[in-house]
PDB file of C-alpha atoms in Angstrom:
ATOM      1  CA  MET C  18      -7.509  12.630  33.687  1.00  0.00           C
ATOM      2  CA  THR C  19      -6.743  13.172  29.861  1.00  0.00           C
ATOM      3  CA  THR C  20      -3.037  15.120  29.568  1.00  0.00           C
ATOM      4  CA  LYS C  21      -4.764  18.543  27.838  1.00  0.00           C
ATOM      5  CA  THR C  22      -6.493  18.566  31.624  1.00  0.00           C
ATOM      6  CA  THR C  23      -3.256  17.200  32.909  1.00  0.00           C
ATOM      7  CA  THR C  24      -0.771  20.123  31.293  1.00  0.00           C
ATOM      8  CA  TYR C  25      -3.489  22.812  32.157  1.00  0.00           C
ATOM      9  CA  ILE C  26      -3.823  22.118  36.071  1.00  0.00           C
ATOM     10  CA  TYR C  27       0.516  22.150  35.548  1.00  0.00           C
ATOM     11  CA  ALA C  28       0.186  25.386  33.835  1.00  0.00           C
ATOM     12  CA  PHE C  29      -1.967  27.044  36.118  1.00  0.00           C
ATOM     13  CA  SER C  30      -0.249  26.020  39.086  1.00  0.00           C
ATOM     14  CA  PHE C  31       2.887  27.286  37.590  1.00  0.00           C
ATOM     15  CA  TRP C  32       1.140  30.396  37.157  1.00  0.00           C
ATOM     16  CA  PHE C  33      -0.178  30.281  40.363  1.00  0.00           C
ATOM     17  CA  ILE C  34       3.034  29.896  41.767  1.00  0.00           C
ATOM     18  CA  TRP C  35       5.244  32.167  40.211  1.00  0.00           C
ATOM     19  CA  ASN C  36       3.223  35.228  40.771  1.00  0.00           C
ATOM     20  CA  ALA C  37       2.429  34.465  44.884  1.00  0.00           C
ATOM     21  CA  LEU C  38       6.320  33.676  45.672  1.00  0.00           C
ATOM     22  CA  SER C  39       8.526  33.252  43.135  1.00  0.00           C
ATOM     23  CA  ALA C  40       8.442  36.118  40.517  1.00  0.00           C
ATOM     24  CA  LYS C  41       9.591  38.287  43.538  1.00  0.00           C
ATOM     25  CA  ILE C  42      12.426  35.883  44.906  1.00  0.00           C
ATOM     26  CA  ILE C  43      13.774  35.956  42.018  1.00  0.00           C
ATOM     27  CA  LEU C  44      13.442  39.950  41.202  1.00  0.00           C
ATOM     28  CA  GLN C  45      14.807  40.923  44.118  1.00  0.00           C
ATOM     29  CA  TYR C  46      17.298  38.439  43.460  1.00  0.00           C
ATOM     30  CA  LEU C  47      18.272  40.525  39.950  1.00  0.00           C
ATOM     31  CA  LEU C  48      18.261  43.552  41.721  1.00  0.00           C
ATOM     32  CA  SER C  49      20.542  42.696  44.575  1.00  0.00           C
ATOM     33  CA  LEU C  50      23.100  41.944  41.738  1.00  0.00           C
ATOM     34  CA  ASN C  51      23.669  45.755  40.843  1.00  0.00           C
ATOM     35  CA  PHE C  52      25.006  45.248  37.879  1.00  0.00           C
ATOM     36  CA  VAL C  53      22.034  44.405  35.412  1.00  0.00           C
ATOM     37  CA  PRO C  54      19.978  46.927  34.945  1.00  0.00           C
ATOM     38  CA  VAL C  55      16.211  47.615  36.975  1.00  0.00           C
ATOM     39  CA  ILE C  56      14.505  47.573  33.243  1.00  0.00           C
ATOM     40  CA  ILE C  57      16.423  44.157  32.346  1.00  0.00           C
ATOM     41  CA  CYS C  58      15.144  42.885  35.591  1.00  0.00           C
ATOM     42  CA  TYR C  59      11.387  42.782  34.588  1.00  0.00           C
ATOM     43  CA  ILE C  60      11.398  42.252  31.158  1.00  0.00           C
ATOM     44  CA  LEU C  61      13.158  38.989  32.477  1.00  0.00           C
ATOM     45  CA  ILE C  62      10.248  38.435  35.305  1.00  0.00           C
ATOM     46  CA  ASN C  63       7.724  39.464  32.935  1.00  0.00           C
ATOM     47  CA  ILE C  64       9.114  37.548  30.097  1.00  0.00           C
ATOM     48  CA  PHE C  65      10.246  33.723  32.057  1.00  0.00           C
ATOM     49  CA  PRO C  66       7.449  32.841  32.640  1.00  0.00           C
ATOM     50  CA  PHE C  67       6.061  33.489  28.559  1.00  0.00           C
ATOM     51  CA  ILE C  68       9.315  30.976  27.902  1.00  0.00           C
ATOM     52  CA  LEU C  69       8.979  28.667  30.121  1.00  0.00           C
ATOM     53  CA  PHE C  70       5.306  27.821  28.763  1.00  0.00           C
ATOM     54  CA  PHE C  71       6.189  27.703  25.759  1.00  0.00           C
ATOM     55  CA  GLU C  72       9.033  24.961  26.291  1.00  0.00           C
ATOM     56  CA  VAL C  73       6.870  23.457  28.463  1.00  0.00           C
ATOM     57  CA  VAL C  74       3.785  23.076  28.195  1.00  0.00           C
ATOM     58  CA  VAL C  75       2.682  23.347  24.995  1.00  0.00           C
ATOM     59  CA  LYS C  76       5.662  20.840  23.853  1.00  0.00           C
ATOM     60  CA  ILE C  77       2.577  19.355  25.893  1.00  0.00           C
ATOM     61  CA  LEU C  78       0.483  19.818  24.170  1.00  0.00           C
ATOM     62  CA  PHE C  79       2.004  19.462  20.542  1.00  0.00           C
ATOM     63  CA  SER C  80       3.606  15.712  21.506  1.00  0.00           C
ATOM     64  CA  SER C  81      -0.424  14.986  23.018  1.00  0.00           C
ATOM     65  CA  ASN C  82      -1.546  14.825  19.693  1.00  0.00           C
ATOM     66  CA  ILE C  83       0.858  12.888  17.756  1.00  0.00           C
ATOM     67  CA  SER C  84       0.496   8.817  19.541  1.00  0.00           C
ATOM     68  CA  SER C  85       3.813   6.984  20.492  1.00  0.00           C
ATOM     69  CA  LYS C  86       2.035   4.118  19.496  1.00  0.00           C
ATOM     70  CA  LEU C  87       0.557   3.974  15.862  1.00  0.00           C
ATOM     71  CA  ASN C  88      -2.660   2.391  15.080  1.00  0.00           C
ATOM     72  CA  PHE C  89      -3.211   0.926  12.029  1.00  0.00           C
ATOM     73  CA  ILE C  90      -6.413  -0.604  11.630  1.00  0.00           C
ATOM     74  CA  PRO C  91      -7.188  -2.402   7.929  1.00  0.00           C
ATOM     75  CA  THR C  92     -10.436  -0.906   6.238  1.00  0.00           C
ATOM     76  CA  GLN C  93     -12.210   0.004   2.922  1.00  0.00           C
ATOM     77  CA  LEU C  94     -11.636   2.904   2.087  1.00  0.00           C
ATOM     78  CA  GLU C  95     -14.903   2.476  -0.758  1.00  0.00           C
ATOM     79  CA  ALA C  96     -16.425   3.018   2.210  1.00  0.00           C
ATOM     80  CA  LEU C  97     -15.808   5.861   4.632  1.00  0.00           C
ATOM     81  CA  SER C  98     -17.277   9.579   3.593  1.00  0.00           C
ATOM     82  CA  GLN C  99     -15.487  12.115   2.361  1.00  0.00           C
ATOM     83  CA  ILE C 100     -12.570   9.878   0.425  1.00  0.00           C
ATOM     84  CA  ASP C 101     -11.636  11.091  -2.887  1.00  0.00           C
ATOM     85  CA  THR C 102     -11.887   7.854  -4.624  1.00  0.00           C
ATOM     86  CA  LYS C 103     -11.954   8.808  -8.426  1.00  0.00           C
ATOM     87  CA  THR C 104      -7.706  10.701  -7.027  1.00  0.00           C
ATOM     88  CA  PHE C 105      -6.986   7.111  -5.836  1.00  0.00           C
ATOM     89  CA  ASN C 106      -8.187   4.627  -8.321  1.00  0.00           C
ATOM     90  CA  TYR C 107      -6.368   7.160 -10.813  1.00  0.00           C
ATOM     91  CA  TYR C 108      -2.656   6.870  -8.339  1.00  0.00           C
ATOM     92  CA  THR C 109      -4.170   2.934  -7.864  1.00  0.00           C
ATOM     93  CA  ASN C 110      -4.146   1.938 -11.532  1.00  0.00           C
ATOM     94  CA  ALA C 111      -0.923   4.037 -11.740  1.00  0.00           C
ATOM     95  CA  LEU C 112       1.544   2.170  -9.791  1.00  0.00           C
ATOM     96  CA  GLU C 113      -0.540  -1.211 -10.378  1.00  0.00           C
ATOM     97  CA  SER C 114       1.339  -0.317 -14.424  1.00  0.00           C
ATOM     98  CA  LEU C 115       4.443   0.358 -12.938  1.00  0.00           C
ATOM     99  CA  GLY C 116       5.190  -2.979 -11.469  1.00  0.00           C
ATOM    100  CA  PHE C 117       3.341  -2.034  -7.648  1.00  0.00           C
ATOM    101  CA  THR C 118       1.070  -4.540  -5.980  1.00  0.00           C
ATOM    102  CA  ARG C 119      -1.390  -3.082  -3.615  1.00  0.00           C
ATOM    103  CA  ILE C 120      -1.431  -4.197  -0.023  1.00  0.00           C
ATOM    104  CA  SER C 121      -3.654  -3.088   2.209  1.00  0.00           C
ATOM    105  CA  ASP C 122      -5.709   0.037   2.625  1.00  0.00           C
ATOM    106  CA  LEU C 123      -5.788   1.383   5.884  1.00  0.00           C
ATOM    107  CA  GLN C 124      -6.106   4.188   8.382  1.00  0.00           C
ATOM    108  CA  LEU C 125      -4.488   5.405  11.272  1.00  0.00           C
ATOM    109  CA  SER C 126      -6.940   6.834  13.893  1.00  0.00           C
ATOM    110  CA  GLU C 127      -5.036   9.550  16.469  1.00  0.00           C
ATOM    111  CA  SER C 128      -6.349  13.076  16.397  1.00  0.00           C
ATOM    112  CA  THR C 129      -7.397  13.746  12.801  1.00  0.00           C
ATOM    113  CA  LEU C 130      -8.730  10.895  10.734  1.00  0.00           C
ATOM    114  CA  THR C 131      -5.547   9.797   7.794  1.00  0.00           C
ATOM    115  CA  VAL C 132      -6.048   6.811   5.719  1.00  0.00           C
ATOM    116  CA  ALA C 133      -3.720   4.784   2.987  1.00  0.00           C
ATOM    117  CA  ARG C 134      -3.661   3.280   0.262  1.00  0.00           C
ATOM    118  CA  LEU C 135      -0.375   1.344   1.073  1.00  0.00           C
ATOM    119  CA  PHE C 136       1.461  -0.364  -2.005  1.00  0.00           C
ATOM    120  CA  CYS C 137       4.396  -2.098  -2.220  1.00  0.00           C
ATOM    121  CA  HIS C 138       7.003  -3.351  -5.316  1.00  0.00           C
ATOM    122  CA  PRO C 139       8.640  -6.961  -5.987  1.00  0.00           C
ATOM    123  CA  LYS C 140      11.254  -5.568  -7.756  1.00  0.00           C
ATOM    124  CA  HIS C 141      12.070  -2.649  -6.645  1.00  0.00           C
ATOM    125  CA  LEU C 142      11.882  -3.673  -2.916  1.00  0.00           C
ATOM    126  CA  CYS C 143      10.158  -0.150  -2.139  1.00  0.00           C
ATOM    127  CA  PHE C 144       6.652   0.666  -0.424  1.00  0.00           C
ATOM    128  CA  ALA C 145       4.465   3.748  -1.796  1.00  0.00           C
ATOM    129  CA  GLU C 146       0.719   4.809  -1.011  1.00  0.00           C
ATOM    130  CA  VAL C 147      -2.116   7.285  -1.517  1.00  0.00           C
ATOM    131  CA  ILE C 148      -2.304   9.008   1.217  1.00  0.00           C
ATOM    132  CA  GLN C 149      -5.746  11.260   2.768  1.00  0.00           C
ATOM    133  CA  THR C 150      -6.758  12.996   5.182  1.00  0.00           C
ATOM    134  CA  PRO C 151     -10.663  12.914   5.158  1.00  0.00           C
ATOM    135  CA  GLY C 152     -12.720  16.733   4.670  1.00  0.00           C
ATOM    136  CA  ARG C 153      -9.591  17.817   3.255  1.00  0.00           C
ATOM    137  CA  SER C 154      -9.217  17.914  -0.612  1.00  0.00           C
ATOM    138  CA  ILE C 155      -5.227  16.531  -0.966  1.00  0.00           C
ATOM    139  CA  VAL C 156      -4.574  13.488  -2.145  1.00  0.00           C
ATOM    140  CA  PHE C 157      -0.508  12.760  -2.837  1.00  0.00           C
ATOM    141  CA  CYS C 158       1.498   9.278  -3.497  1.00  0.00           C
ATOM    142  CA  ALA C 159       4.579   8.474  -0.986  1.00  0.00           C
ATOM    143  CA  ILE C 160       7.410   6.563  -2.691  1.00  0.00           C
ATOM    144  CA  SER C 161       9.344   5.868   0.468  1.00  0.00           C
ATOM    145  CA  SER C 162      12.525   2.508   0.955  1.00  0.00           C
ATOM    146  CA  GLY C 163      14.236   1.980   4.235  1.00  0.00           C
ATOM    147  CA  LEU C 164      18.029   1.601   4.393  1.00  0.00           C
ATOM    148  CA  GLU C 165      20.835   0.139   7.483  1.00  0.00           C
ATOM    149  CA  GLN C 166      21.767   2.267  10.296  1.00  0.00           C
ATOM    150  CA  GLU C 167      17.899   3.647  10.721  1.00  0.00           C
ATOM    151  CA  TRP C 168      18.102   5.905   6.481  1.00  0.00           C
ATOM    152  CA  SER C 169      15.515   6.840   5.102  1.00  0.00           C
ATOM    153  CA  VAL C 170      13.751   8.471   1.452  1.00  0.00           C
ATOM    154  CA  SER C 171      10.309   9.346   1.117  1.00  0.00           C
ATOM    155  CA  PHE C 172       9.673  11.255  -2.935  1.00  0.00           C
ATOM    156  CA  ARG C 173       6.183  12.534  -2.411  1.00  0.00           C
ATOM    157  CA  ASP C 174       3.916  14.555  -5.190  1.00  0.00           C
ATOM    158  CA  ASN C 175       2.689  16.997  -2.230  1.00  0.00           C
ATOM    159  CA  SER C 176       2.914  17.361   0.981  1.00  0.00           C
ATOM    160  CA  PRO C 177       0.090  19.015   3.177  1.00  0.00           C
ATOM    161  CA  SER C 178       1.840  21.104   6.125  1.00  0.00           C
ATOM    162  CA  LEU C 179       5.357  20.823   5.578  1.00  0.00           C
ATOM    163  CA  ALA C 180       6.042  23.822   7.198  1.00  0.00           C
ATOM    164  CA  ILE C 181       5.328  22.010  10.829  1.00  0.00           C
ATOM    165  CA  VAL C 182       7.030  18.879   9.587  1.00  0.00           C
ATOM    166  CA  TYR C 183       9.999  20.348   9.017  1.00  0.00           C
ATOM    167  CA  ALA C 184      10.453  22.812  11.640  1.00  0.00           C
ATOM    168  CA  PHE C 185       9.311  19.730  14.292  1.00  0.00           C
ATOM    169  CA  LEU C 186       9.036  16.397  13.138  1.00  0.00           C
ATOM    170  CA  ARG C 187      11.819  16.386  11.209  1.00  0.00           C
ATOM    171  CA  ARG C 188      14.775  13.464  10.888  1.00  0.00           C
ATOM    172  CA  PRO C 189      18.417  13.841  10.875  1.00  0.00           C
ATOM    173  CA  ARG C 190      18.243  10.218   8.925  1.00  0.00           C
ATOM    174  CA  GLY C 191      15.112  10.954   7.144  1.00  0.00           C
ATOM    175  CA  ILE C 192      14.679  12.321   3.230  1.00  0.00           C
ATOM    176  CA  ILE C 193      11.919  14.330   2.309  1.00  0.00           C
ATOM    177  CA  ILE C 194      11.529  15.334  -1.731  1.00  0.00           C
ATOM    178  CA  VAL C 195       8.564  16.435  -2.598  1.00  0.00           C
ATOM    179  CA  GLN C 196       7.708  16.677  -7.212  1.00  0.00           C
ATOM    180  CA  GLN C 197       5.008  18.560  -7.545  1.00  0.00           C
ATOM    181  CA  GLY C 198       2.873  18.198 -10.366  1.00  0.00           C
ATOM    182  CA  VAL C 199       4.790  15.204 -11.588  1.00  0.00           C
ATOM    183  CA  THR C 200       3.130  11.023 -12.994  1.00  0.00           C
ATOM    184  CA  PRO C 201       3.895   8.701 -10.485  1.00  0.00           C
ATOM    185  CA  GLU C 202       5.645   6.853 -13.305  1.00  0.00           C
ATOM    186  CA  GLU C 203       8.440  10.072 -12.897  1.00  0.00           C
ATOM    187  CA  LEU C 204       7.656  10.456  -9.246  1.00  0.00           C
ATOM    188  CA  LEU C 205       9.006   6.662  -8.815  1.00  0.00           C
ATOM    189  CA  ARG C 206      12.250   7.007 -11.775  1.00  0.00           C
ATOM    190  CA  SER C 207      13.068   9.892  -9.541  1.00  0.00           C
ATOM    191  CA  HIS C 208      13.201   7.663  -6.408  1.00  0.00           C
ATOM    192  CA  LEU C 209      15.589   4.706  -7.719  1.00  0.00           C
ATOM    193  CA  LYS C 210      18.298   7.603  -8.978  1.00  0.00           C
ATOM    194  CA  PHE C 211      18.703   8.531  -6.223  1.00  0.00           C
ATOM    195  CA  ARG C 212      18.290   5.729  -4.335  1.00  0.00           C
ATOM    196  CA  GLN C 213      21.157   4.658  -5.424  1.00  0.00           C
ATOM    197  CA  LYS C 214      23.148   7.378  -5.282  1.00  0.00           C
ATOM    198  CA  MET C 215      22.686   8.075  -2.056  1.00  0.00           C
ATOM    199  CA  MET C 216      23.277   3.875  -1.201  1.00  0.00           C
ATOM    200  CA  ARG C 217      26.799   4.688  -3.053  1.00  0.00           C
ATOM    201  CA  ASP C 218      27.049   7.941  -1.533  1.00  0.00           C
ATOM    202  CA  LEU C 219      27.004   6.624   1.965  1.00  0.00           C
ATOM    203  CA  ASN C 220      27.748   3.035   1.776  1.00  0.00           C
ATOM    204  CA  LEU C 221      24.500   1.639   2.672  1.00  0.00           C
ATOM    205  CA  GLN C 222      22.098  -1.720   1.846  1.00  0.00           C
ATOM    206  CA  LEU C 223      18.412  -1.397   0.749  1.00  0.00           C
ATOM    207  CA  LEU C 224      16.111  -3.069   3.451  1.00  0.00           C
ATOM    208  CA  ARG C 225      14.954  -5.762   1.375  1.00  0.00           C
ATOM    209  CA  ASP C 226      12.017  -6.398   3.587  1.00  0.00           C
ATOM    210  CA  ILE C 227       8.498  -5.008   1.829  1.00  0.00           C
ATOM    211  CA  SER C 228       5.793  -6.555   4.378  1.00  0.00           C
ATOM    212  CA  ILE C 229       3.010  -4.884   6.338  1.00  0.00           C
ATOM    213  CA  GLU C 230       4.855  -6.013   9.150  1.00  0.00           C
ATOM    214  CA  THR C 231       7.907  -4.144   8.007  1.00  0.00           C
ATOM    215  CA  TYR C 232       6.294  -1.529   6.896  1.00  0.00           C
ATOM    216  CA  PHE C 233       4.628  -0.824  10.331  1.00  0.00           C
ATOM    217  CA  ASP C 234       7.748  -1.786  12.359  1.00  0.00           C
ATOM    218  CA  GLN C 235       9.406   1.264  10.412  1.00  0.00           C
ATOM    219  CA  ALA C 236       6.466   3.372  10.664  1.00  0.00           C
ATOM    220  CA  GLN C 237       6.717   3.419  14.115  1.00  0.00           C
ATOM    221  CA  ARG C 238      10.465   3.345  14.607  1.00  0.00           C
ATOM    222  CA  ILE C 239      10.029   7.358  12.118  1.00  0.00           C
ATOM    223  CA  ARG C 240       7.567   8.414  15.042  1.00  0.00           C
ATOM    224  CA  THR C 241       9.387   7.714  18.054  1.00  0.00           C
ATOM    225  CA  CYS C 242      12.274   9.849  15.928  1.00  0.00           C
ATOM    226  CA  GLN C 243       9.895  12.303  15.389  1.00  0.00           C
ATOM    227  CA  ARG C 244       8.662  12.097  19.100  1.00  0.00           C
ATOM    228  CA  LYS C 245      11.892  12.320  20.177  1.00  0.00           C
ATOM    229  CA  ALA C 246      13.267  15.218  18.336  1.00  0.00           C
ATOM    230  CA  LEU C 247      10.075  17.212  19.507  1.00  0.00           C
ATOM    231  CA  TRP C 248      11.038  16.762  23.016  1.00  0.00           C
ATOM    232  CA  ARG C 249      14.319  18.046  21.976  1.00  0.00           C
ATOM    233  CA  LYS C 250      13.285  20.745  19.984  1.00  0.00           C
ATOM    234  CA  SER C 251      12.692  24.652  21.233  1.00  0.00           C
ATOM    235  CA  VAL C 252       9.210  25.126  20.309  1.00  0.00           C
ATOM    236  CA  ILE C 253      10.067  28.505  19.950  1.00  0.00           C
ATOM    237  CA  ILE C 254      12.528  28.250  17.942  1.00  0.00           C
ATOM    238  CA  GLY C 255      10.200  25.986  15.957  1.00  0.00           C
ATOM    239  CA  LEU C 256       8.607  28.876  15.921  1.00  0.00           C
ATOM    240  CA  VAL C 257      10.510  30.974  14.576  1.00  0.00           C
ATOM    241  CA  GLU C 258      11.552  28.541  11.118  1.00  0.00           C
ATOM    242  CA  MET C 259       7.887  27.792  10.872  1.00  0.00           C
ATOM    243  CA  TRP C 260       8.129  31.550  10.312  1.00  0.00           C
ATOM    244  CA  LEU C 261      10.504  31.107   8.186  1.00  0.00           C
ATOM    245  CA  PHE C 262      10.332  28.598   5.880  1.00  0.00           C
ATOM    246  CA  ASN C 263       8.212  30.601   4.412  1.00  0.00           C
ATOM    247  CA  PHE C 264      10.995  32.738   2.438  1.00  0.00           C
ATOM    248  CA  LYS C 265      12.507  29.413   1.469  1.00  0.00           C
ATOM    249  CA  SER C 266      13.386  29.493  -2.162  1.00  0.00           C
ATOM    250  CA  GLU C 267      10.979  26.423  -3.963  1.00  0.00           C
ATOM    251  CA  THR C 268      13.786  23.647  -4.084  1.00  0.00           C
ATOM    252  CA  GLN C 269      14.045  24.310  -0.344  1.00  0.00           C
ATOM    253  CA  LYS C 270      10.946  24.376   0.907  1.00  0.00           C
ATOM    254  CA  SER C 271      10.836  21.044  -1.187  1.00  0.00           C
ATOM    255  CA  GLN C 272      13.380  18.787   0.642  1.00  0.00           C
ATOM    256  CA  TRP C 273      14.800  18.529   3.206  1.00  0.00           C
ATOM    257  CA  LEU C 274      18.388  16.479   2.656  1.00  0.00           C
ATOM    258  CA  GLY C 275      19.339  15.898   7.296  1.00  0.00           C
ATOM    259  CA  ASP C 276      22.339  14.634   7.607  1.00  0.00           C
ATOM    260  CA  TYR C 277      22.516  13.456   4.113  1.00  0.00           C
ATOM    261  CA  ALA C 278      24.154  16.087   2.608  1.00  0.00           C
ATOM    262  CA  ARG C 279      27.157  17.157   4.647  1.00  0.00           C
ATOM    263  CA  LEU C 280      27.969  13.212   4.486  1.00  0.00           C
ATOM    264  CA  ALA C 281      28.238  13.251   1.266  1.00  0.00           C
ATOM    265  CA  ALA C 282      30.254  16.521   0.217  1.00  0.00           C
ATOM    266  CA  ARG C 283      33.097  15.144   3.741  1.00  0.00           C
ATOM    267  CA  LYS C 284      33.426  12.324   0.769  1.00  0.00           C
ATOM    268  CA  GLY C 285      33.673  13.809  -2.044  1.00  0.00           C
TER     269      GLY C 285
END
């Protein structure tokens, strides 16, 4: 039985039990308190199941679309349909001219199919990814480094669905900075400059292993942290944060500094 089917069964069962029994008992208890206005009692009885629905059922549905274990499959991008090979070739040439070495083409099989071309830089000890979700026109580049104590920093020249990432999947030690429209060379330069400052401010060392096994391990660790963050997160608060995200400045939208800003300010 799938997670979604099980979730729907639990939701229906809760709704039936709530309306048949629990709501009446709780309402009688609230009314017996006397100091709680009658109108407030009825409001609470009516909104409580909706709150519980969002906080439990919707959370289960969200997490069912984010698998606990990442499954990377080596592939050939040229053999896949709906791949923007022209843009992939542009990034490939640009990154290789900067000293990056191409490692592999990968696809990530989940609810949607995401493909990536993975690179590493033997001198600067960082990874680069060119990513596309087939069917979408967005192809973007991300340059990332792993640091001690589960810290990571990723610079990207685009980032689809940033609002939902900000609201539900952000990690306190996972720094994400988006620089729209920059070249791979500019992206790498900014990444290295920020990484050095971050290492100095927090007294961190760079993780020097840039093998594909390390990439897989880091990606799995990030996914595990994201799922934990999702379970701790209030769905209602997250939805409000997604809505408020639209009112942030472009600078605020383009970067997530997590705990780094607070810790760096304390040391400064």
